[in-house]
Short mmCIF file of N, CA and C in Angstrom, two decimals:
data_model
loop_
_atom_site.label_atom_id
_atom_site.label_comp_id
_atom_site.label_asym_id
_atom_site.label_seq_id
_atom_site.Cartn_x
_atom_site.Cartn_y
_atom_site.Cartn_z
N UNK K 8 -85.23 25.65 -10.15
CA UNK K 8 -84.05 26.27 -10.23
C UNK K 8 -83.88 27.49 -9.93
N UNK K 9 -82.42 28.28 -9.20
CA UNK K 9 -82.54 29.85 -8.94
C UNK K 9 -82.34 30.24 -10.86
N UNK K 10 -82.19 31.50 -10.70
CA UNK K 10 -82.15 32.20 -11.55
C UNK K 10 -80.80 32.00 -11.81
N UNK K 11 -80.06 32.32 -11.09
CA UNK K 11 -78.41 31.95 -11.69
C UNK K 11 -78.11 30.65 -12.20
N UNK K 12 -78.49 29.82 -11.43
CA UNK K 12 -78.66 28.32 -12.18
C UNK K 12 -78.98 27.89 -13.80
N UNK K 13 -80.01 28.92 -13.41
CA UNK K 13 -80.61 28.81 -15.41
C UNK K 13 -79.10 29.67 -16.44
N UNK K 14 -78.93 30.47 -15.98
CA UNK K 14 -77.75 31.37 -16.60
C UNK K 14 -76.69 30.45 -16.74
N UNK K 15 -76.18 29.50 -15.36
CA UNK K 15 -74.84 29.14 -15.88
C UNK K 15 -75.32 27.85 -16.89
N UNK K 16 -76.42 27.11 -17.07
CA UNK K 16 -76.98 26.17 -17.79
C UNK K 16 -76.61 26.71 -19.03
N UNK K 17 -77.18 27.65 -19.48
CA UNK K 17 -77.24 28.26 -20.89
C UNK K 17 -75.83 28.59 -21.19
N UNK K 18 -75.13 29.42 -20.54
CA UNK K 18 -73.80 29.64 -21.05
C UNK K 18 -72.99 28.40 -21.06
N UNK K 19 -73.13 27.19 -20.23
CA UNK K 19 -72.59 26.16 -20.56
C UNK K 19 -72.81 25.47 -21.82
N UNK K 20 -73.72 25.63 -22.30
CA UNK K 20 -74.63 25.06 -23.18
C UNK K 20 -73.61 25.89 -24.41
N UNK K 21 -73.70 27.34 -24.67
CA UNK K 21 -73.06 28.09 -25.40
C UNK K 21 -71.78 27.80 -25.40
N UNK K 22 -70.93 27.92 -24.61
CA UNK K 22 -69.52 27.79 -24.73
C UNK K 22 -68.23 26.72 -24.11
N UNK K 23 -69.71 25.91 -23.31
CA UNK K 23 -68.82 24.44 -23.06
C UNK K 23 -68.94 24.36 -21.18
N UNK K 24 -67.97 23.59 -20.64
CA UNK K 24 -68.53 23.28 -19.46
C UNK K 24 -67.63 24.51 -18.68
N UNK K 25 -68.38 25.07 -17.42
CA UNK K 25 -67.70 25.80 -16.38
C UNK K 25 -66.34 25.36 -15.90
N UNK K 26 -64.94 26.16 -15.99
CA UNK K 26 -63.77 25.60 -15.85
C UNK K 26 -63.33 26.16 -14.54
N UNK K 27 -63.74 27.39 -13.84
CA UNK K 27 -63.36 27.90 -12.84
C UNK K 27 -64.53 28.55 -12.04
N UNK K 28 -64.56 28.48 -10.80
CA UNK K 28 -65.48 28.77 -10.05
C UNK K 28 -64.44 29.67 -8.30
N UNK K 29 -64.86 30.87 -7.95
CA UNK K 29 -64.53 31.03 -6.66
C UNK K 29 -65.49 31.14 -5.70
N UNK K 30 -65.02 31.33 -4.11
CA UNK K 30 -65.67 31.19 -3.13
C UNK K 30 -67.01 32.43 -3.06
N UNK K 31 -66.58 33.34 -4.02
CA UNK K 31 -67.54 34.27 -4.17
C UNK K 31 -68.50 34.09 -4.74
N UNK K 32 -68.77 33.03 -5.38
CA UNK K 32 -69.84 32.79 -6.53
C UNK K 32 -69.33 32.53 -7.67
N UNK K 33 -68.25 33.64 -8.14
CA UNK K 33 -67.97 33.80 -9.70
C UNK K 33 -67.82 32.45 -10.53
N UNK K 34 -68.43 32.60 -12.13
CA UNK K 34 -67.94 31.14 -12.47
C UNK K 34 -67.21 31.79 -13.57
N UNK K 35 -66.66 30.61 -14.40
CA UNK K 35 -65.86 31.34 -15.50
C UNK K 35 -65.64 30.10 -16.60
N UNK K 36 -66.00 30.19 -17.50
CA UNK K 36 -65.14 29.27 -19.17
C UNK K 36 -64.19 29.90 -19.78
N UNK K 37 -63.30 28.80 -20.02
CA UNK K 37 -61.79 29.01 -21.09
C UNK K 37 -61.22 28.04 -20.43
N UNK K 38 -59.70 28.31 -21.06
CA UNK K 38 -58.78 27.62 -20.69
C UNK K 38 -57.46 28.50 -19.99
N UNK K 39 -57.92 28.87 -18.95
CA UNK K 39 -56.87 29.63 -18.41
C UNK K 39 -56.92 30.85 -18.80
N UNK K 40 -57.23 31.40 -19.94
CA UNK K 40 -57.75 32.83 -20.34
C UNK K 40 -59.03 32.85 -20.59
N UNK K 41 -59.93 32.92 -19.61
CA UNK K 41 -61.39 33.26 -19.36
C UNK K 41 -62.32 34.20 -20.54
N UNK K 42 -62.73 33.29 -21.48
CA UNK K 42 -63.79 34.33 -22.24
C UNK K 42 -65.03 34.32 -22.30
N UNK K 43 -65.71 34.06 -20.51
CA UNK K 43 -66.85 34.49 -20.45
C UNK K 43 -66.49 34.26 -19.03
N UNK K 44 -67.35 35.17 -18.18
CA UNK K 44 -67.14 35.32 -16.63
C UNK K 44 -69.03 35.40 -16.34
N UNK K 45 -69.42 34.76 -14.96
CA UNK K 45 -70.62 35.02 -14.88
C UNK K 45 -70.18 35.54 -13.08
N UNK K 46 -70.27 36.80 -12.97
CA UNK K 46 -69.73 37.76 -11.83
C UNK K 46 -70.97 37.74 -11.30
N UNK K 47 -71.04 36.91 -9.81
CA UNK K 47 -71.92 37.01 -8.58
C UNK K 47 -71.12 38.26 -7.32
N UNK K 48 -71.99 39.62 -7.91
CA UNK K 48 -71.18 40.90 -7.40
C UNK K 48 -71.91 40.19 -5.74
N UNK K 49 -72.82 39.75 -5.15
CA UNK K 49 -73.16 39.99 -3.74
C UNK K 49 -73.14 38.63 -3.36
N UNK K 50 -72.54 37.30 -4.41
CA UNK K 50 -72.65 35.74 -3.41
C UNK K 50 -73.59 35.47 -2.90
N UNK K 51 -75.17 36.13 -3.77
CA UNK K 51 -76.01 35.60 -3.18
C UNK K 51 -77.04 35.40 -4.59
N UNK K 52 -76.82 35.28 -5.53
CA UNK K 52 -77.17 34.60 -7.02
C UNK K 52 -78.18 35.79 -7.33
N UNK K 53 -78.53 36.82 -6.57
CA UNK K 53 -79.30 37.98 -6.81
C UNK K 53 -78.44 38.97 -8.47
N UNK K 54 -77.80 39.62 -7.58
CA UNK K 54 -77.03 40.95 -8.23
C UNK K 54 -75.72 39.88 -9.38
N UNK K 55 -76.00 39.60 -10.77
CA UNK K 55 -75.41 39.05 -11.78
C UNK K 55 -74.50 39.62 -12.54
N UNK K 56 -73.29 39.19 -13.26
CA UNK K 56 -73.05 40.29 -14.38
C UNK K 56 -72.34 39.05 -15.39
N UNK K 57 -72.86 39.24 -16.61
CA UNK K 57 -71.90 38.32 -17.46
C UNK K 57 -71.14 39.50 -18.12
N UNK K 58 -69.88 38.74 -18.00
CA UNK K 58 -68.53 39.65 -18.61
C UNK K 58 -67.78 38.63 -20.03
N UNK K 59 -68.02 39.29 -21.00
CA UNK K 59 -67.78 38.79 -22.22
C UNK K 59 -65.89 39.51 -22.61
N UNK K 60 -65.14 38.61 -22.90
CA UNK K 60 -63.59 39.17 -23.22
C UNK K 60 -63.32 38.69 -24.58
N UNK K 61 -63.57 40.25 -25.70
CA UNK K 61 -63.78 39.74 -26.97
C UNK K 61 -62.10 39.51 -27.54
N UNK K 62 -61.18 39.67 -26.67
CA UNK K 62 -60.31 39.09 -26.99
C UNK K 62 -59.64 37.70 -27.03
N UNK K 63 -60.53 36.90 -26.28
CA UNK K 63 -60.75 35.68 -26.01
C UNK K 63 -61.44 35.01 -26.53
N UNK K 64 -62.48 35.30 -26.40
CA UNK K 64 -63.89 34.41 -27.11
C UNK K 64 -63.93 35.23 -28.47
N UNK K 65 -63.52 34.73 -29.43
CA UNK K 65 -63.15 35.51 -31.01
C UNK K 65 -64.22 34.82 -32.06
N UNK K 66 -65.20 33.81 -31.46
CA UNK K 66 -66.56 33.26 -31.98
C UNK K 66 -67.47 34.67 -32.11
N UNK K 67 -67.83 35.38 -33.17
CA UNK K 67 -68.59 36.52 -33.12
C UNK K 67 -70.08 35.50 -33.25
N UNK K 68 -70.81 34.47 -33.37
CA UNK K 68 -71.46 34.29 -33.37
C UNK K 68 -72.10 33.47 -31.92
N UNK K 69 -70.90 33.00 -31.20
CA UNK K 69 -71.02 33.14 -29.51
C UNK K 69 -71.36 34.14 -28.87
N UNK K 70 -70.85 35.04 -29.42
CA UNK K 70 -70.37 36.66 -28.41
C UNK K 70 -72.29 37.12 -28.78
N UNK K 71 -72.69 37.41 -30.11
CA UNK K 71 -74.08 37.67 -30.17
C UNK K 71 -75.31 36.82 -29.48
N UNK K 72 -74.47 35.96 -29.21
CA UNK K 72 -75.74 34.75 -29.14
C UNK K 72 -76.04 35.27 -27.50
N UNK K 73 -74.86 35.23 -26.75
CA UNK K 73 -74.64 35.19 -25.68
C UNK K 73 -75.05 36.62 -25.30
N UNK K 74 -74.94 37.80 -25.89
CA UNK K 74 -75.58 39.11 -25.64
C UNK K 74 -77.07 39.18 -25.49
N UNK K 75 -77.08 38.46 -26.94
CA UNK K 75 -78.93 38.26 -26.94
C UNK K 75 -79.66 37.74 -25.86
N UNK K 76 -79.00 36.80 -25.20
CA UNK K 76 -79.35 35.88 -24.02
C UNK K 76 -79.46 36.43 -23.08
N UNK K 77 -78.79 37.64 -22.52
CA UNK K 77 -78.17 38.47 -21.56
C UNK K 77 -79.26 39.91 -21.64
N UNK K 78 -79.28 40.20 -22.73
CA UNK K 78 -80.32 41.58 -23.38
C UNK K 78 -81.88 40.99 -22.91
N UNK K 79 -82.31 39.83 -23.31
CA UNK K 79 -83.87 39.30 -23.37
C UNK K 79 -83.63 39.14 -22.06
N UNK K 80 -83.17 38.19 -21.03
CA UNK K 80 -83.39 37.74 -19.72
C UNK K 80 -82.87 39.02 -18.30
N UNK K 81 -82.43 39.99 -19.01
CA UNK K 81 -82.35 41.21 -18.28
C UNK K 81 -81.08 41.10 -17.64
N UNK K 82 -79.76 40.25 -17.91
CA UNK K 82 -78.92 40.13 -17.44
C UNK K 82 -77.77 41.00 -17.85
N UNK K 83 -77.21 42.06 -17.14
CA UNK K 83 -76.25 43.02 -16.91
C UNK K 83 -75.16 42.32 -17.56
N UNK K 84 -74.68 43.15 -18.53
CA UNK K 84 -73.55 42.39 -19.13
C UNK K 84 -72.40 43.55 -19.93
N UNK K 85 -70.93 43.29 -19.96
CA UNK K 85 -70.10 43.85 -20.44
C UNK K 85 -69.33 42.93 -21.58
N UNK K 86 -68.86 43.44 -22.47
CA UNK K 86 -68.41 42.78 -23.56
C UNK K 86 -67.06 44.00 -23.78
N UNK K 87 -65.90 43.27 -22.82
CA UNK K 87 -64.43 44.20 -22.53
C UNK K 87 -63.76 43.51 -22.68
N UNK K 88 -62.27 43.93 -22.59
CA UNK K 88 -61.12 42.92 -22.38
C UNK K 88 -61.28 43.36 -20.70
N UNK K 89 -60.96 41.54 -19.92
CA UNK K 89 -60.96 41.69 -18.92
C UNK K 89 -59.86 42.49 -17.94
N UNK K 90 -58.74 43.26 -18.82
CA UNK K 90 -57.69 43.87 -17.79
C UNK K 90 -58.29 45.28 -17.96
N UNK K 91 -59.21 45.58 -19.06
CA UNK K 91 -59.99 46.96 -19.27
C UNK K 91 -61.44 47.04 -18.40
N UNK K 92 -61.68 46.02 -18.22
CA UNK K 92 -63.11 46.03 -17.47
C UNK K 92 -63.15 46.20 -16.12
N UNK K 93 -61.67 45.59 -15.36
CA UNK K 93 -61.62 45.66 -13.99
C UNK K 93 -60.29 46.37 -13.78
N UNK K 94 -60.18 47.29 -12.76
CA UNK K 94 -59.27 48.46 -12.66
C UNK K 94 -58.35 46.88 -11.34
N UNK K 95 -56.96 47.89 -11.28
CA UNK K 95 -55.96 47.44 -10.45
C UNK K 95 -56.49 47.11 -9.15
N UNK K 96 -56.91 47.88 -8.31
CA UNK K 96 -57.72 48.23 -7.00
C UNK K 96 -58.77 46.94 -7.24
N UNK K 97 -59.62 47.01 -8.11
CA UNK K 97 -60.75 46.46 -7.99
C UNK K 97 -60.54 44.84 -8.38
N UNK K 98 -59.26 44.63 -8.64
CA UNK K 98 -59.16 42.93 -9.31
C UNK K 98 -58.10 42.24 -7.85
N UNK K 99 -57.64 43.00 -7.24
CA UNK K 99 -57.11 42.94 -6.11
C UNK K 99 -57.98 42.64 -5.11
N UNK K 100 -59.48 43.30 -4.98
CA UNK K 100 -60.25 42.87 -4.12
C UNK K 100 -61.12 41.85 -4.58
N UNK K 101 -61.21 42.00 -6.01
CA UNK K 101 -62.52 41.25 -6.36
C UNK K 101 -62.08 39.44 -6.03
N UNK K 102 -62.74 38.88 -5.84
CA UNK K 102 -62.77 37.29 -5.30
C UNK K 102 -62.21 36.19 -6.68
N UNK K 103 -62.80 36.71 -7.50
CA UNK K 103 -62.59 36.16 -9.20
C UNK K 103 -60.83 35.97 -9.16
N UNK K 104 -60.59 37.32 -9.12
CA UNK K 104 -59.28 37.64 -9.74
C UNK K 104 -58.10 36.65 -8.82
N UNK K 105 -58.16 36.06 -8.01
CA UNK K 105 -57.47 35.06 -7.24
C UNK K 105 -57.63 33.58 -7.65
N UNK K 106 -58.66 33.01 -8.37
CA UNK K 106 -58.62 31.68 -9.16
C UNK K 106 -58.77 32.02 -10.49
N UNK K 107 -59.18 33.18 -11.37
CA UNK K 107 -59.70 33.52 -12.40
C UNK K 107 -58.51 34.36 -13.29
N UNK K 108 -57.37 34.56 -12.94
CA UNK K 108 -56.56 35.61 -13.66
C UNK K 108 -56.15 35.01 -14.95
#
């Protein structure tokens, strides 16, 4: 199983099933307002970033568990509001913006 598949499996076990994907390989969890995103920066499963939006994922225990998982597995992560994390220019260019806004 690929490294990305392990991350998807663990995140899904923590926050529920993945609810959105993009052609660029990004994945998101949530109900329209996505609380957790696994961004595949190069669409090859090698350069990944876990983004947690604390304004949507209000369960602090889940947030701490996801951060601990990311740190333990050397998975870069960010805990910021999505609109603060990604600039307008990046939002337009980022593959997840079309499907996961």
